[in-house]
Amino acid sequence: MVVTRERAVERPRPMRALGRELRSWPTVLMVLLCLTVGIPLTIALTPAQDLRILGQHISVGARTPDLSLEGPAGLVQIGNTQLDIPRIQVWGPLRPQLSLGPVQRNDDAAKVFDPEASAQATAQAVEQLRTGFVNWYLLGAVGAVGTGLAIAALVGCARMLGILRRARGGELTVADVWHRCSGTIGRMALVSVTVSVLAWGACGALAYTGTMRGLAQVGSLSDLVGASRVTPAPVGPTVTGFAGAVIGDSRAARVGGPPVADPEGDDVVCQRSADSLAGELATMVPGGVRNLACPSATIAQGLRGPQQRGETQVPPQVALLKQMPDLRFVVVAIGPNDVGWSDLITYCYGVETCDDNLTRGEFDYRMGAFDREYAALLQDLAELPSRPQVVVMTSYGAFPSETDPACPDARGPAYAVGLTQDKIDLLTDRNDQLNAVLRTGAEKYGFAVAQPDLRPLCSTGTDGMSPDLQGLSDGYAFHPTAIGSLRLAATVARLVD
């Protein structure tokens, strides 16, 4: 009876030890680390799950956590700009993210147009997304346990080192400290794993509730995968005798240069020069190169849709490409007009600071729209009848990284405030954002990327040749000169097979 009584007295002792451990400051610190570091780290490190839905490649994962309590799920199109999904609002740090693209045209995707199969296909797509997120979540749960154990081990080691440091004259060895602390560290590991699992469960419940509530509002497959797309129809007669073609804006048309000797089609209305990118490229590669570029062209109005130039409506450049069966390569120069680059640089010349929230929001909005339009253009080019090589040209910078504000092109007109180094850094950063979208989209489709290296305005030193870019005193500021056009062509020619 005495033994039994002693055992009965000893049974609560582990619980009392665990209770004391929960009140110790190292354990409190460990719990805080699990919640503020462990959970966000688990979300960031858990790899996205790849799915195949309606013939489209979709990755299911989570957005990088931020400090907000509630936020939308995310959408990344062809690996470029991240957009919000306003219909899916989630409390907590775990917010789903879908990565789409490139969009594929196949029999599975065609179900979106079949009234009889559309409802069933939608239900299957939602179920696949749900399963993919659950699989990602379970994988993250394993990561949460591992992160909790790692944090417990880190705090436990720090605790042991503290004991050794306080010991005097070598009174304690590492073995002694481990023997003394093994039970404590075990209880810390139990607390850490328990807290991590409970926190992960709470995040998962909030994410699942918000996601399912948002998906219930999806009424069409285009909301999920954007399978519906209208491509430009071929325009005009069949054109042969050209190995390549150039599509794009005024940089490729080379406004301000000498006119072509025998203008055809829209050469005059589009101000195409004899020394344009296409003209110079024709001297470097075998076969003719047709210039379809036109000033002020955007993807929506110029490349994939008609463009109005005065009283003349210029056909979509992609539609003209489809009537060229012999094409071996196509060069694409697009982007600045889509994001309103001329508006941005004019604004920076005229105000003291152009990094305000209004223009920042407008630029982000235009980048999001450009990302979607660019995805459709890339697919159009990938489906050209002759399957030509596609070379996407990035946007060049107009000023060097360190610019003298006294330079006439930076100072601007007499009535302007001018460009400071901060403004030039802002313009450079936004140009880099545009190029990141151009480069990533092209690489997704296996297209080549040409990165022109033109000598910017206000740059020091010269190679004895004329400037590469037209300045403010010229007719078309920031556009290539004859030498600049030649450099653009040389950059592209190195990539043409």
Short mmCIF file of N, CA, C and O in Angstrom, two decimals, residues 103-192:
data_model
loop_
_atom_site.label_atom_id
_atom_site.label_comp_id
_atom_site.label_asym_id
_atom_site.label_seq_id
_atom_site.Cartn_x
_atom_site.Cartn_y
_atom_site.Cartn_z
N VAL A 103 -0.61 28.99 -71.38
CA VAL A 103 -1.91 28.42 -71.74
C VAL A 103 -1.76 27.57 -73.00
O VAL A 103 -1.13 27.99 -73.97
N GLN A 104 -2.34 26.37 -72.96
CA GLN A 104 -2.24 25.44 -74.08
C GLN A 104 -3.61 25.25 -74.73
O GLN A 104 -4.63 25.21 -74.05
N ARG A 105 -3.61 25.12 -76.04
CA ARG A 105 -4.83 24.82 -76.78
C ARG A 105 -4.83 23.33 -77.12
O ARG A 105 -3.97 22.86 -77.86
N ASN A 106 -5.78 22.59 -76.58
CA ASN A 106 -5.86 21.15 -76.82
C ASN A 106 -7.31 20.71 -76.61
O ASN A 106 -8.20 21.52 -76.33
N ASP A 107 -7.54 19.42 -76.75
CA ASP A 107 -8.91 18.89 -76.65
C ASP A 107 -9.49 19.11 -75.27
O ASP A 107 -10.68 19.40 -75.11
N ASP A 108 -8.67 18.97 -74.23
CA ASP A 108 -9.17 19.17 -72.87
C ASP A 108 -9.59 20.62 -72.65
O ASP A 108 -10.61 20.90 -72.02
N ALA A 109 -8.79 21.55 -73.16
CA ALA A 109 -9.13 22.97 -73.00
C ALA A 109 -10.38 23.33 -73.78
O ALA A 109 -11.12 24.25 -73.39
N ALA A 110 -10.65 22.62 -74.88
CA ALA A 110 -11.82 22.93 -75.71
C ALA A 110 -13.13 22.63 -74.99
O ALA A 110 -14.19 23.07 -75.45
N LYS A 111 -13.08 21.91 -73.88
CA LYS A 111 -14.31 21.61 -73.14
C LYS A 111 -14.99 22.87 -72.62
O LYS A 111 -16.19 22.85 -72.30
N VAL A 112 -14.23 23.94 -72.51
CA VAL A 112 -14.82 25.19 -72.04
C VAL A 112 -15.90 25.69 -72.99
O VAL A 112 -16.80 26.44 -72.60
N PHE A 113 -15.84 25.28 -74.26
CA PHE A 113 -16.81 25.73 -75.25
C PHE A 113 -17.96 24.74 -75.44
O PHE A 113 -18.86 25.00 -76.24
N ASP A 114 -17.89 23.61 -74.75
CA ASP A 114 -18.92 22.58 -74.90
C ASP A 114 -19.96 22.76 -73.80
O ASP A 114 -19.67 22.50 -72.62
N PRO A 115 -21.20 23.19 -74.12
CA PRO A 115 -22.19 23.42 -73.07
C PRO A 115 -22.48 22.18 -72.24
O PRO A 115 -22.76 22.28 -71.05
N GLU A 116 -22.43 20.99 -72.86
CA GLU A 116 -22.77 19.77 -72.15
C GLU A 116 -21.66 19.34 -71.19
O GLU A 116 -21.92 18.77 -70.13
N ALA A 117 -20.43 19.60 -71.58
CA ALA A 117 -19.30 19.16 -70.76
C ALA A 117 -18.78 20.23 -69.82
O ALA A 117 -18.00 19.93 -68.91
N SER A 118 -19.20 21.48 -70.00
CA SER A 118 -18.62 22.57 -69.24
C SER A 118 -18.88 22.45 -67.75
O SER A 118 -17.97 22.63 -66.93
N ALA A 119 -20.12 22.13 -67.36
CA ALA A 119 -20.44 22.05 -65.93
C ALA A 119 -19.63 20.96 -65.24
O ALA A 119 -19.07 21.16 -64.16
N GLN A 120 -19.56 19.79 -65.88
CA GLN A 120 -18.80 18.69 -65.29
C GLN A 120 -17.31 19.01 -65.23
O GLN A 120 -16.63 18.72 -64.24
N ALA A 121 -16.80 19.64 -66.29
CA ALA A 121 -15.38 20.00 -66.30
C ALA A 121 -15.06 21.01 -65.22
O ALA A 121 -14.01 20.94 -64.58
N THR A 122 -15.98 21.96 -64.98
CA THR A 122 -15.76 22.94 -63.93
C THR A 122 -15.68 22.26 -62.56
O THR A 122 -14.81 22.56 -61.74
N ALA A 123 -16.63 21.33 -62.31
CA ALA A 123 -16.62 20.62 -61.03
C ALA A 123 -15.35 19.82 -60.85
O ALA A 123 -14.76 19.79 -59.75
N GLN A 124 -14.88 19.17 -61.91
CA GLN A 124 -13.65 18.40 -61.81
C GLN A 124 -12.44 19.30 -61.56
O GLN A 124 -11.54 18.95 -60.79
N ALA A 125 -12.43 20.47 -62.21
CA ALA A 125 -11.31 21.40 -62.02
C ALA A 125 -11.26 21.90 -60.58
O ALA A 125 -10.18 21.96 -59.98
N VAL A 126 -12.42 22.23 -60.02
CA VAL A 126 -12.46 22.69 -58.64
C VAL A 126 -11.99 21.58 -57.70
O VAL A 126 -11.25 21.82 -56.74
N GLU A 127 -12.43 20.34 -57.97
CA GLU A 127 -12.01 19.22 -57.13
C GLU A 127 -10.51 18.98 -57.21
O GLU A 127 -9.85 18.71 -56.20
N GLN A 128 -9.93 19.12 -58.41
CA GLN A 128 -8.49 18.96 -58.56
C GLN A 128 -7.74 20.04 -57.80
O GLN A 128 -6.71 19.77 -57.17
N LEU A 129 -8.24 21.26 -57.85
CA LEU A 129 -7.59 22.34 -57.12
C LEU A 129 -7.67 22.09 -55.62
O LEU A 129 -6.69 22.30 -54.89
N ARG A 130 -8.81 21.61 -55.16
CA ARG A 130 -8.96 21.31 -53.74
C ARG A 130 -7.98 20.22 -53.32
O ARG A 130 -7.29 20.33 -52.30
N THR A 131 -7.90 19.15 -54.12
CA THR A 131 -6.98 18.05 -53.80
C THR A 131 -5.53 18.51 -53.82
O THR A 131 -4.73 18.14 -52.95
N GLY A 132 -5.18 19.34 -54.81
CA GLY A 132 -3.82 19.83 -54.90
C GLY A 132 -3.44 20.67 -53.69
O GLY A 132 -2.32 20.54 -53.15
N PHE A 133 -4.38 21.52 -53.23
CA PHE A 133 -4.06 22.35 -52.08
C PHE A 133 -3.95 21.50 -50.81
O PHE A 133 -3.10 21.76 -49.94
N VAL A 134 -4.82 20.48 -50.67
CA VAL A 134 -4.75 19.61 -49.50
C VAL A 134 -3.41 18.87 -49.47
O VAL A 134 -2.78 18.73 -48.41
N ASN A 135 -2.97 18.38 -50.63
CA ASN A 135 -1.66 17.71 -50.69
C ASN A 135 -0.54 18.67 -50.29
O ASN A 135 0.39 18.29 -49.58
N TRP A 136 -0.62 19.91 -50.79
CA TRP A 136 0.39 20.91 -50.41
C TRP A 136 0.34 21.15 -48.90
O TRP A 136 1.37 21.25 -48.24
N TYR A 137 -0.87 21.22 -48.37
CA TYR A 137 -1.04 21.50 -46.95
C TYR A 137 -0.47 20.37 -46.08
O TYR A 137 0.18 20.63 -45.05
N LEU A 138 -0.71 19.12 -46.48
CA LEU A 138 -0.17 18.00 -45.72
C LEU A 138 1.35 17.97 -45.77
O LEU A 138 2.01 17.65 -44.78
N LEU A 139 1.91 18.30 -46.94
CA LEU A 139 3.37 18.39 -47.03
C LEU A 139 3.89 19.51 -46.13
O LEU A 139 4.93 19.36 -45.47
N GLY A 140 3.14 20.61 -46.08
CA GLY A 140 3.53 21.69 -45.19
C GLY A 140 3.45 21.31 -43.73
O GLY A 140 4.22 21.80 -42.90
N ALA A 141 2.49 20.42 -43.39
CA ALA A 141 2.37 19.97 -42.00
C ALA A 141 3.64 19.25 -41.56
O ALA A 141 4.11 19.41 -40.43
N VAL A 142 4.19 18.42 -42.46
CA VAL A 142 5.46 17.75 -42.15
C VAL A 142 6.55 18.79 -41.94
O VAL A 142 7.38 18.69 -41.02
N GLY A 143 6.54 19.81 -42.80
CA GLY A 143 7.52 20.88 -42.63
C GLY A 143 7.35 21.65 -41.33
O GLY A 143 8.33 22.06 -40.70
N ALA A 144 6.08 21.84 -40.91
CA ALA A 144 5.84 22.55 -39.65
C ALA A 144 6.40 21.77 -38.47
O ALA A 144 6.97 22.34 -37.54
N VAL A 145 6.23 20.44 -38.50
CA VAL A 145 6.80 19.61 -37.44
C VAL A 145 8.32 19.73 -37.43
O VAL A 145 8.95 19.89 -36.38
N GLY A 146 8.92 19.63 -38.62
CA GLY A 146 10.38 19.75 -38.70
C GLY A 146 10.87 21.10 -38.23
O GLY A 146 11.89 21.20 -37.53
N THR A 147 10.15 22.17 -38.61
CA THR A 147 10.54 23.51 -38.17
C THR A 147 10.41 23.65 -36.67
O THR A 147 11.27 24.25 -36.00
N GLY A 148 9.33 23.07 -36.09
CA GLY A 148 9.17 23.12 -34.64
C GLY A 148 10.29 22.41 -33.91
O GLY A 148 10.82 22.91 -32.90
N LEU A 149 10.69 21.24 -34.42
CA LEU A 149 11.79 20.51 -33.80
C LEU A 149 13.10 21.29 -33.92
O LEU A 149 13.92 21.31 -32.99
N ALA A 150 13.31 21.92 -35.06
CA ALA A 150 14.54 22.70 -35.26
C ALA A 150 14.61 23.87 -34.29
O ALA A 150 15.67 24.17 -33.71
N ILE A 151 13.47 24.55 -34.09
CA ILE A 151 13.46 25.68 -33.16
C ILE A 151 13.68 25.19 -31.73
O ILE A 151 14.41 25.82 -30.95
N ALA A 152 13.05 24.06 -31.39
CA ALA A 152 13.27 23.50 -30.05
C ALA A 152 14.73 23.14 -29.84
O ALA A 152 15.30 23.38 -28.76
N ALA A 153 15.35 22.55 -30.86
CA ALA A 153 16.77 22.19 -30.74
C ALA A 153 17.64 23.44 -30.59
O ALA A 153 18.58 23.46 -29.79
N LEU A 154 17.29 24.49 -31.33
CA LEU A 154 18.07 25.72 -31.25
C LEU A 154 17.98 26.35 -29.87
O LEU A 154 19.00 26.71 -29.26
N VAL A 155 16.76 26.46 -29.34
CA VAL A 155 16.59 27.06 -28.02
C VAL A 155 17.18 26.16 -26.94
O VAL A 155 17.78 26.63 -25.97
N GLY A 156 17.04 24.82 -27.12
CA GLY A 156 17.62 23.89 -26.15
C GLY A 156 19.13 24.00 -26.09
O GLY A 156 19.73 23.98 -25.00
N CYS A 157 19.77 24.11 -27.26
CA CYS A 157 21.24 24.27 -27.28
C CYS A 157 21.65 25.57 -26.60
O CYS A 157 22.64 25.61 -25.85
N ALA A 158 20.88 26.64 -26.87
CA ALA A 158 21.19 27.91 -26.22
C ALA A 158 21.04 27.80 -24.70
O ALA A 158 21.82 28.37 -23.93
N ARG A 159 20.07 27.03 -24.28
CA ARG A 159 19.85 26.84 -22.85
C ARG A 159 21.01 26.07 -22.21
O ARG A 159 21.49 26.41 -21.11
N MET A 160 21.50 25.02 -22.90
CA MET A 160 22.62 24.25 -22.38
C MET A 160 23.89 25.09 -22.35
O MET A 160 24.68 25.03 -21.39
N LEU A 161 24.10 25.88 -23.39
CA LEU A 161 25.28 26.74 -23.39
C LEU A 161 25.24 27.75 -22.26
O LEU A 161 26.27 28.10 -21.67
N GLY A 162 24.02 28.23 -21.94
CA GLY A 162 23.90 29.16 -20.81
C GLY A 162 24.28 28.51 -19.50
O GLY A 162 24.94 29.12 -18.65
N ILE A 163 23.87 27.24 -19.32
CA ILE A 163 24.22 26.53 -18.09
C ILE A 163 25.73 26.31 -18.01
O ILE A 163 26.36 26.50 -16.95
N LEU A 164 26.36 25.90 -19.14
CA LEU A 164 27.80 25.69 -19.14
C LEU A 164 28.56 26.98 -18.86
O LEU A 164 29.59 26.99 -18.18
N ARG A 165 28.04 28.06 -19.37
CA ARG A 165 28.73 29.34 -19.17
C ARG A 165 28.66 29.78 -17.71
O ARG A 165 29.60 30.40 -17.19
N ARG A 166 27.55 29.46 -17.06
CA ARG A 166 27.42 29.85 -15.65
C ARG A 166 28.20 28.94 -14.71
O ARG A 166 28.46 29.28 -13.57
N ALA A 167 28.55 27.72 -15.20
CA ALA A 167 29.31 26.78 -14.36
C ALA A 167 30.73 27.30 -14.17
O ALA A 167 31.36 27.81 -15.10
N ARG A 168 31.28 27.13 -12.98
CA ARG A 168 32.61 27.65 -12.66
C ARG A 168 33.60 26.50 -12.47
O ARG A 168 33.26 25.47 -11.90
N GLY A 169 34.80 26.74 -12.95
CA GLY A 169 35.90 25.81 -12.69
C GLY A 169 35.68 24.44 -13.27
O GLY A 169 36.18 23.47 -12.71
N GLY A 170 34.93 24.33 -14.33
CA GLY A 170 34.70 23.04 -14.95
C GLY A 170 33.91 22.09 -14.09
O GLY A 170 34.13 20.89 -14.11
N GLU A 171 33.03 22.63 -13.24
CA GLU A 171 32.23 21.79 -12.36
C GLU A 171 31.29 20.89 -13.14
O GLU A 171 30.94 19.80 -12.69
N LEU A 172 30.87 21.32 -14.31
CA LEU A 172 29.93 20.54 -15.12
C LEU A 172 30.54 20.24 -16.49
O LEU A 172 31.22 21.08 -17.09
N THR A 173 30.30 19.04 -16.95
CA THR A 173 30.69 18.68 -18.31
C THR A 173 29.46 18.74 -19.20
O THR A 173 28.32 18.88 -18.73
N VAL A 174 29.70 18.59 -20.51
CA VAL A 174 28.58 18.59 -21.45
C VAL A 174 27.66 17.42 -21.15
O VAL A 174 26.43 17.53 -21.22
N ALA A 175 28.25 16.26 -20.80
CA ALA A 175 27.44 15.08 -20.47
C ALA A 175 26.56 15.35 -19.25
O ALA A 175 25.39 14.95 -19.20
N ASP A 176 27.13 16.04 -18.24
CA ASP A 176 26.34 16.36 -17.06
C ASP A 176 25.17 17.28 -17.41
O ASP A 176 24.04 17.09 -16.93
N VAL A 177 25.48 18.29 -18.23
CA VAL A 177 24.43 19.24 -18.60
C VAL A 177 23.35 18.54 -19.41
O VAL A 177 22.15 18.78 -19.22
N TRP A 178 23.76 17.65 -20.33
CA TRP A 178 22.76 16.93 -21.13
C TRP A 178 21.90 16.04 -20.23
O TRP A 178 20.68 15.96 -20.42
N HIS A 179 22.54 15.37 -19.27
CA HIS A 179 21.77 14.51 -18.37
C HIS A 179 20.76 15.34 -17.58
O HIS A 179 19.63 14.89 -17.33
N ARG A 180 21.18 16.53 -17.17
CA ARG A 180 20.30 17.39 -16.41
C ARG A 180 19.18 17.98 -17.28
O ARG A 180 18.04 18.13 -16.82
N CYS A 181 19.49 18.29 -18.56
CA CYS A 181 18.55 19.02 -19.40
C CYS A 181 17.77 18.16 -20.38
O CYS A 181 16.92 18.66 -21.11
N SER A 182 18.09 16.86 -20.46
CA SER A 182 17.44 16.03 -21.48
C SER A 182 15.93 16.02 -21.32
O SER A 182 15.18 16.11 -22.29
N GLY A 183 15.47 15.90 -20.05
CA GLY A 183 14.03 15.92 -19.85
C GLY A 183 13.43 17.26 -20.21
O GLY A 183 12.34 17.33 -20.82
N THR A 184 14.12 18.33 -19.86
CA THR A 184 13.63 19.68 -20.19
C THR A 184 13.54 19.88 -21.70
O THR A 184 12.55 20.40 -22.23
N ILE A 185 14.59 19.45 -22.41
CA ILE A 185 14.60 19.61 -23.87
C ILE A 185 13.51 18.76 -24.50
O ILE A 185 12.86 19.15 -25.48
N GLY A 186 13.28 17.58 -23.95
CA GLY A 186 12.20 16.75 -24.48
C GLY A 186 10.85 17.43 -24.32
O GLY A 186 10.01 17.40 -25.23
N ARG A 187 10.63 18.04 -23.14
CA ARG A 187 9.37 18.76 -22.93
C ARG A 187 9.27 19.98 -23.85
O ARG A 187 8.20 20.30 -24.37
N MET A 188 10.39 20.65 -24.08
CA MET A 188 10.38 21.78 -25.01
C MET A 188 10.03 21.33 -26.42
O MET A 188 9.26 21.99 -27.13
N ALA A 189 10.59 20.21 -26.85
CA ALA A 189 10.27 19.69 -28.18
C ALA A 189 8.80 19.34 -28.29
O ALA A 189 8.15 19.62 -29.32
N LEU A 190 8.23 18.76 -27.22
CA LEU A 190 6.81 18.43 -27.23
C LEU A 190 5.97 19.69 -27.36
O LEU A 190 5.01 19.75 -28.14
N VAL A 191 6.33 20.71 -26.59
CA VAL A 191 5.59 21.98 -26.66
C VAL A 191 5.72 22.61 -28.05
O VAL A 191 4.75 23.08 -28.63
N SER A 192 6.95 22.61 -28.57
CA SER A 192 7.18 23.24 -29.86
C SER A 192 6.38 22.56 -30.98
O SER A 192 5.74 23.22 -31.79
#
